[in-house]
Amino acid sequence: MTTALRTGRRLIVTTVLLAAAVGCSDGGSSAASCTGLVTFRDRGYLPTTNEDFTPGEKLGTATVPECDDTNDPDVAVPEGTITAYVVEGIDPSLAIAVGDTPAEATLMRVHEEVR
């Protein structure tokens, strides 16, 4: 796969995660469940700007929380899952990559402890 194609796929995943943050806003302020946050091993991670990174081996499954902040009771994005990958050279307690494949993964930086 070419670098341009890999970068394009990363941008698509990032755009989808950020669209969830913008599209699920309540009165102009984004609710916590719609920020693009994913949880993995008791930590919350948020998408970052398009930094250069190399995804590595599969870590497991991250959770994307339900987003129901649309003011429409019939419209909600259900809780989902996404594959989490190691980011080469960075401890998973600080950053992970998420996506359907390593080539399509988006870099996520730790945001908070989730308990």
CSV table of N, CA and C in Angstrom, one decimal:
chain,number,residue,atom,x,y,z
A,1,MET,N,0.8,-1.2,0.0
A,1,MET,CA,0.0,0.0,0.0
A,1,MET,C,0.9,1.2,0.0
A,2,THR,N,0.5,2.2,-0.8
A,2,THR,CA,1.4,3.4,-0.9
A,2,THR,C,1.2,4.3,0.3
A,3,THR,N,2.1,5.2,0.5
A,3,THR,CA,2.1,6.1,1.7
A,3,THR,C,0.9,7.0,1.5
A,4,ALA,N,0.6,7.5,0.3
A,4,ALA,CA,-0.5,8.4,0.1
A,4,ALA,C,-1.9,7.7,0.4
A,5,LEU,N,-2.0,6.4,0.0
A,5,LEU,CA,-3.2,5.7,0.4
A,5,LEU,C,-3.4,5.5,1.9
A,6,ARG,N,-2.2,5.1,2.5
A,6,ARG,CA,-2.3,4.9,4.0
A,6,ARG,C,-2.6,6.2,4.7
A,7,THR,N,-2.0,7.3,4.2
A,7,THR,CA,-2.4,8.6,4.8
A,7,THR,C,-3.8,9.0,4.6
A,8,GLY,N,-4.3,8.7,3.4
A,8,GLY,CA,-5.7,9.0,3.1
A,8,GLY,C,-6.7,8.2,4.0
A,9,ARG,N,-6.4,7.0,4.2
A,9,ARG,CA,-7.2,6.1,5.1
A,9,ARG,C,-7.1,6.6,6.6
A,10,ARG,N,-6.0,7.0,7.0
A,10,ARG,CA,-5.9,7.6,8.4
A,10,ARG,C,-6.7,8.8,8.5
A,11,LEU,N,-6.7,9.7,7.5
A,11,LEU,CA,-7.5,10.9,7.5
A,11,LEU,C,-9.0,10.6,7.6
A,12,ILE,N,-9.4,9.5,6.9
A,12,ILE,CA,-10.8,9.2,6.9
A,12,ILE,C,-11.2,8.7,8.3
A,13,VAL,N,-10.4,7.8,8.9
A,13,VAL,CA,-10.8,7.4,10.3
A,13,VAL,C,-10.8,8.6,11.2
A,14,THR,N,-9.8,9.4,11.1
A,14,THR,CA,-9.8,10.6,12.0
A,14,THR,C,-11.0,11.5,11.8
A,15,THR,N,-11.3,11.7,10.5
A,15,THR,CA,-12.5,12.5,10.2
A,15,THR,C,-13.8,11.9,10.8
A,16,VAL,N,-13.9,10.6,10.7
A,16,VAL,CA,-15.1,9.9,11.3
A,16,VAL,C,-15.2,10.1,12.8
A,17,LEU,N,-14.0,10.0,13.4
A,17,LEU,CA,-14.0,10.1,14.9
A,17,LEU,C,-14.3,11.6,15.3
A,18,LEU,N,-13.7,12.5,14.5
A,18,LEU,CA,-14.0,13.9,14.9
A,18,LEU,C,-15.4,14.4,14.5
A,19,ALA,N,-15.9,13.8,13.4
A,19,ALA,CA,-17.3,14.1,13.1
A,19,ALA,C,-18.3,13.6,14.2
A,20,ALA,N,-18.0,12.5,14.8
A,20,ALA,CA,-18.8,12.1,15.9
A,20,ALA,C,-18.8,13.2,17.0
A,21,ALA,N,-17.6,13.7,17.2
A,21,ALA,CA,-17.5,14.8,18.3
A,21,ALA,C,-18.3,16.0,17.9
A,22,VAL,N,-18.3,16.4,16.7
A,22,VAL,CA,-19.0,17.6,16.2
A,22,VAL,C,-20.4,17.3,16.0
A,23,GLY,N,-20.8,16.2,15.4
A,23,GLY,CA,-22.1,15.9,15.1
A,23,GLY,C,-23.0,15.6,16.3
A,24,CYS,N,-22.4,15.2,17.4
A,24,CYS,CA,-23.2,14.8,18.6
A,24,CYS,C,-23.1,15.9,19.6
A,25,SER,N,-23.2,17.2,19.2
A,25,SER,CA,-23.1,18.2,20.2
A,25,SER,C,-24.4,18.6,20.7
A,26,ASP,N,-24.4,19.2,21.9
A,26,ASP,CA,-25.7,19.6,22.6
A,26,ASP,C,-25.6,21.1,22.9
A,27,GLY,N,-26.3,21.9,22.1
A,27,GLY,CA,-26.3,23.3,22.4
A,27,GLY,C,-25.0,23.9,22.1
A,28,GLY,N,-24.2,23.4,21.2
A,28,GLY,CA,-22.9,24.0,20.8
A,28,GLY,C,-21.7,23.5,21.6
A,29,SER,N,-22.0,22.7,22.6
A,29,SER,CA,-20.8,22.2,23.4
A,29,SER,C,-20.8,20.7,23.2
A,30,SER,N,-19.7,20.1,22.9
A,30,SER,CA,-19.7,18.7,22.7
A,30,SER,C,-19.8,17.9,24.0
A,31,ALA,N,-20.6,16.9,24.1
A,31,ALA,CA,-20.7,16.1,25.3
A,31,ALA,C,-19.6,15.1,25.3
A,32,ALA,N,-19.3,14.6,26.5
A,32,ALA,CA,-18.2,13.7,26.7
A,32,ALA,C,-18.3,12.4,25.8
A,33,SER,N,-19.5,11.9,25.7
A,33,SER,CA,-19.7,10.7,25.0
A,33,SER,C,-19.5,10.9,23.5
A,34,CYS,N,-19.4,12.1,23.0
A,34,CYS,CA,-19.3,12.3,21.5
A,34,CYS,C,-18.0,13.0,21.1
A,35,THR,N,-17.0,12.9,21.9
A,35,THR,CA,-15.8,13.6,21.6
A,35,THR,C,-14.8,12.8,20.8
A,36,GLY,N,-15.1,11.6,20.4
A,36,GLY,CA,-14.2,10.8,19.7
A,36,GLY,C,-13.4,9.9,20.6
A,37,LEU,N,-13.8,10.0,21.9
A,37,LEU,CA,-13.1,9.2,23.0
A,37,LEU,C,-13.3,7.7,22.8
A,38,VAL,N,-12.2,7.0,22.9
A,38,VAL,CA,-12.3,5.5,23.0
A,38,VAL,C,-11.7,5.1,24.3
A,39,THR,N,-12.1,4.0,24.9
A,39,THR,CA,-11.5,3.5,26.1
A,39,THR,C,-10.8,2.2,25.8
A,40,PHE,N,-9.7,2.0,26.5
A,40,PHE,CA,-8.9,0.8,26.4
A,40,PHE,C,-8.1,0.7,27.7
A,41,ARG,N,-8.3,-0.5,28.3
A,41,ARG,CA,-7.5,-0.8,29.6
A,41,ARG,C,-7.6,0.4,30.6
A,42,ASP,N,-8.9,0.8,30.9
A,42,ASP,CA,-9.1,1.8,31.9
A,42,ASP,C,-8.5,3.2,31.6
A,43,ARG,N,-8.3,3.5,30.4
A,43,ARG,CA,-7.8,4.8,30.0
A,43,ARG,C,-8.7,5.3,28.8
A,44,GLY,N,-8.9,6.6,28.8
A,44,GLY,CA,-9.6,7.2,27.7
A,44,GLY,C,-8.6,7.8,26.8
A,45,TYR,N,-8.8,7.7,25.5
A,45,TYR,CA,-7.9,8.2,24.4
A,45,TYR,C,-8.7,9.1,23.5
A,46,LEU,N,-8.1,10.2,23.0
A,46,LEU,CA,-8.7,11.0,22.0
A,46,LEU,C,-7.8,11.1,20.7
A,47,PRO,N,-8.5,11.3,19.6
A,47,PRO,CA,-7.7,11.4,18.3
A,47,PRO,C,-6.8,12.6,18.4
A,48,THR,N,-5.7,12.5,17.7
A,48,THR,CA,-4.7,13.6,17.7
A,48,THR,C,-4.6,14.1,16.3
A,49,THR,N,-3.9,15.2,16.1
A,49,THR,CA,-3.7,15.7,14.8
A,49,THR,C,-2.9,14.7,14.0
A,50,ASN,N,-2.8,14.9,12.7
A,50,ASN,CA,-2.1,13.9,11.8
A,50,ASN,C,-0.6,13.9,12.1
A,51,GLU,N,-0.2,13.2,13.1
A,51,GLU,CA,1.2,13.0,13.4
A,51,GLU,C,1.7,11.7,12.7
A,52,ASP,N,2.9,11.7,12.4
A,52,ASP,CA,3.5,10.5,11.7
A,52,ASP,C,3.8,9.5,12.8
A,53,PHE,N,3.3,8.3,12.6
A,53,PHE,CA,3.4,7.2,13.5
A,53,PHE,C,3.4,5.9,12.8
A,54,THR,N,3.8,4.8,13.5
A,54,THR,CA,3.8,3.5,12.9
A,54,THR,C,3.0,2.5,13.8
A,55,PRO,N,1.9,2.1,13.4
A,55,PRO,CA,1.1,1.1,14.2
A,55,PRO,C,1.8,-0.2,14.2
A,56,GLY,N,1.8,-0.9,15.3
A,56,GLY,CA,2.4,-2.2,15.4
A,56,GLY,C,1.4,-3.3,15.6
A,57,GLU,N,1.7,-4.3,16.5
A,57,GLU,CA,0.9,-5.4,16.8
A,57,GLU,C,-0.5,-5.1,17.4
A,58,LYS,N,-1.4,-5.9,17.2
A,58,LYS,CA,-2.7,-5.8,17.8
A,58,LYS,C,-2.7,-5.9,19.3
A,59,LEU,N,-3.3,-4.9,20.0
A,59,LEU,CA,-3.3,-4.9,21.5
A,59,LEU,C,-4.6,-5.6,22.0
A,60,GLY,N,-5.7,-5.4,21.3
A,60,GLY,CA,-7.0,-5.9,21.7
A,60,GLY,C,-8.1,-5.0,21.2
A,61,THR,N,-9.2,-4.9,21.9
A,61,THR,CA,-10.3,-4.1,21.5
A,61,THR,C,-10.6,-2.9,22.3
A,62,ALA,N,-10.8,-1.8,21.7
A,62,ALA,CA,-11.1,-0.5,22.4
A,62,ALA,C,-12.6,-0.3,22.3
A,63,THR,N,-13.2,0.4,23.2
A,63,THR,CA,-14.6,0.7,23.2
A,63,THR,C,-14.9,2.1,22.8
A,64,VAL,N,-15.9,2.3,21.9
A,64,VAL,CA,-16.3,3.6,21.5
A,64,VAL,C,-17.7,3.8,22.2
A,65,PRO,N,-17.8,4.7,23.2
A,65,PRO,CA,-19.0,4.9,23.9
A,65,PRO,C,-20.2,5.3,23.1
A,66,GLU,N,-21.4,5.0,23.6
A,66,GLU,CA,-22.6,5.4,22.9
A,66,GLU,C,-22.7,6.9,22.8
A,67,CYS,N,-23.2,7.5,21.8
A,67,CYS,CA,-23.3,8.9,21.6
A,67,CYS,C,-24.8,9.2,21.4
A,68,ASP,N,-25.5,9.8,22.4
A,68,ASP,CA,-26.9,10.0,22.2
A,68,ASP,C,-27.2,11.5,22.6
A,69,ASP,N,-26.4,12.4,22.2
A,69,ASP,CA,-26.5,13.8,22.6
A,69,ASP,C,-27.0,14.6,21.5
A,70,THR,N,-27.9,14.1,20.7
A,70,THR,CA,-28.4,14.8,19.5
A,70,THR,C,-29.7,15.5,19.6
A,71,ASN,N,-30.3,15.5,20.8
A,71,ASN,CA,-31.6,16.0,21.1
A,71,ASN,C,-32.8,15.3,20.3
A,72,ASP,N,-32.5,14.2,19.7
A,72,ASP,CA,-33.5,13.4,19.0
A,72,ASP,C,-33.5,12.0,19.6
A,73,PRO,N,-34.5,11.7,20.4
A,73,PRO,CA,-34.5,10.4,21.1
A,73,PRO,C,-34.4,9.2,20.2
A,74,ASP,N,-34.8,9.4,18.9
A,74,ASP,CA,-34.7,8.2,18.0
A,74,ASP,C,-33.4,8.1,17.3
A,75,VAL,N,-32.5,9.0,17.5
A,75,VAL,CA,-31.2,9.0,16.8
A,75,VAL,C,-30.1,8.9,17.9
A,76,ALA,N,-29.3,7.8,17.8
A,76,ALA,CA,-28.2,7.6,18.7
A,76,ALA,C,-27.2,6.7,18.0
A,77,VAL,N,-26.0,6.9,18.3
A,77,VAL,CA,-24.9,6.0,17.8
A,77,VAL,C,-24.6,5.0,18.9
A,78,PRO,N,-24.9,3.8,18.7
A,78,PRO,CA,-24.7,2.8,19.8
A,78,PRO,C,-23.2,2.6,20.1
A,79,GLU,N,-23.0,2.1,21.3
A,79,GLU,CA,-21.6,1.7,21.7
A,79,GLU,C,-21.1,0.7,20.7
A,80,GLY,N,-19.8,0.9,20.4
A,80,GLY,CA,-19.1,0.0,19.5
A,80,GLY,C,-17.8,-0.4,19.9
A,81,THR,N,-17.1,-1.1,19.1
A,81,THR,CA,-15.7,-1.5,19.4
A,81,THR,C,-14.9,-1.2,18.1
A,82,ILE,N,-13.6,-1.1,18.4
A,82,ILE,CA,-12.6,-0.9,17.3
A,82,ILE,C,-11.3,-1.6,17.8
A,83,THR,N,-10.5,-2.0,16.8
A,83,THR,CA,-9.2,-2.7,17.2
A,83,THR,C,-8.2,-1.7,17.6
A,84,ALA,N,-7.5,-2.0,18.7
A,84,ALA,CA,-6.4,-1.1,19.2
A,84,ALA,C,-5.1,-1.8,18.8
A,85,TYR,N,-4.1,-0.9,18.4
A,85,TYR,CA,-2.8,-1.4,18.1
A,85,TYR,C,-1.7,-0.6,18.9
A,86,VAL,N,-0.6,-1.2,19.0
A,86,VAL,CA,0.6,-0.6,19.6
A,86,VAL,C,1.0,0.5,18.6
A,87,VAL,N,1.5,1.6,19.2
A,87,VAL,CA,2.2,2.6,18.4
A,87,VAL,C,3.7,2.4,18.7
A,88,GLU,N,4.4,2.1,17.6
A,88,GLU,CA,5.8,1.8,17.8
A,88,GLU,C,6.6,2.9,18.4
A,89,GLY,N,7.3,2.6,19.5
A,89,GLY,CA,8.1,3.6,20.2
A,89,GLY,C,7.4,4.4,21.3
A,90,ILE,N,6.0,4.1,21.5
A,90,ILE,CA,5.3,4.8,22.5
A,90,ILE,C,4.6,3.8,23.4
A,91,ASP,N,4.7,3.9,24.7
A,91,ASP,CA,4.0,3.0,25.6
A,91,ASP,C,2.5,3.1,25.4
A,92,PRO,N,1.8,2.0,25.4
A,92,PRO,CA,0.3,2.1,25.3
A,92,PRO,C,-0.4,2.8,26.4
A,93,SER,N,0.2,3.1,27.5
A,93,SER,CA,-0.4,3.9,28.5
A,93,SER,C,-0.4,5.4,28.1
A,94,LEU,N,0.3,5.7,27.0
A,94,LEU,CA,0.3,7.1,26.6
A,94,LEU,C,-0.4,7.3,25.2
A,95,ALA,N,-0.3,6.2,24.4
A,95,ALA,CA,-0.9,6.4,23.0
A,95,ALA,C,-1.2,5.0,22.5
A,96,ILE,N,-2.2,4.9,21.7
A,96,ILE,CA,-2.6,3.7,20.9
A,96,ILE,C,-3.0,4.1,19.5
A,97,ALA,N,-3.1,3.2,18.6
A,97,ALA,CA,-3.7,3.5,17.3
A,97,ALA,C,-5.0,2.6,17.2
A,98,VAL,N,-6.0,3.1,16.6
A,98,VAL,CA,-7.2,2.4,16.5
A,98,VAL,C,-7.7,2.4,15.0
A,99,GLY,N,-8.3,1.3,14.6
A,99,GLY,CA,-8.8,1.2,13.2
A,99,GLY,C,-9.1,-0.2,12.9
A,100,ASP,N,-9.7,-0.4,11.7
A,100,ASP,CA,-10.0,-1.8,11.2
A,100,ASP,C,-8.7,-2.6,10.9
A,101,THR,N,-7.7,-1.9,10.4
A,101,THR,CA,-6.4,-2.5,10.2
A,101,THR,C,-5.3,-1.6,10.6
A,102,PRO,N,-4.1,-2.0,10.8
A,102,PRO,CA,-3.0,-1.1,11.1
A,102,PRO,C,-2.8,0.0,10.1
A,103,ALA,N,-3.0,-0.3,8.8
A,103,ALA,CA,-2.8,0.7,7.7
A,103,ALA,C,-3.9,1.8,7.8
A,104,GLU,N,-5.0,1.5,8.4
A,104,GLU,CA,-6.1,2.4,8.5
A,104,GLU,C,-6.2,3.1,9.9
A,105,ALA,N,-5.3,2.8,10.7
A,105,ALA,CA,-5.4,3.2,12.1
A,105,ALA,C,-5.2,4.7,12.3
A,106,THR,N,-5.8,5.3,13.3
A,106,THR,CA,-5.6,6.7,13.7
A,106,THR,C,-4.9,6.7,15.1
A,107,LEU,N,-4.0,7.6,15.2
A,107,LEU,CA,-3.3,7.8,16.5
A,107,LEU,C,-4.2,8.4,17.5
A,108,MET,N,-4.2,7.8,18.7
A,108,MET,CA,-5.0,8.3,19.8
A,108,MET,C,-4.1,8.5,21.0
A,109,ARG,N,-4.2,9.7,21.7
A,109,ARG,CA,-3.3,10.0,22.8
A,109,ARG,C,-4.2,9.9,24.1
A,110,VAL,N,-3.6,9.4,25.2
A,110,VAL,CA,-4.3,9.2,26.4
A,110,VAL,C,-4.8,10.6,26.9
A,111,HIS,N,-6.1,10.5,27.4
A,111,HIS,CA,-6.7,11.7,27.9
A,111,HIS,C,-7.0,11.7,29.4
A,112,GLU,N,-7.5,10.5,29.8
A,112,GLU,CA,-7.9,10.4,31.2
A,112,GLU,C,-7.9,8.9,31.7
A,113,GLU,N,-7.8,8.7,32.9
A,113,GLU,CA,-8.0,7.4,33.5
A,113,GLU,C,-9.5,7.2,33.6
A,114,VAL,N,-10.0,6.0,33.2
A,114,VAL,CA,-11.4,5.7,33.3
A,114,VAL,C,-11.6,4.6,34.3
A,115,ARG,N,-12.4,4.8,35.3
A,115,ARG,CA,-12.6,3.8,36.3
A,115,ARG,C,-14.1,3.5,36.4
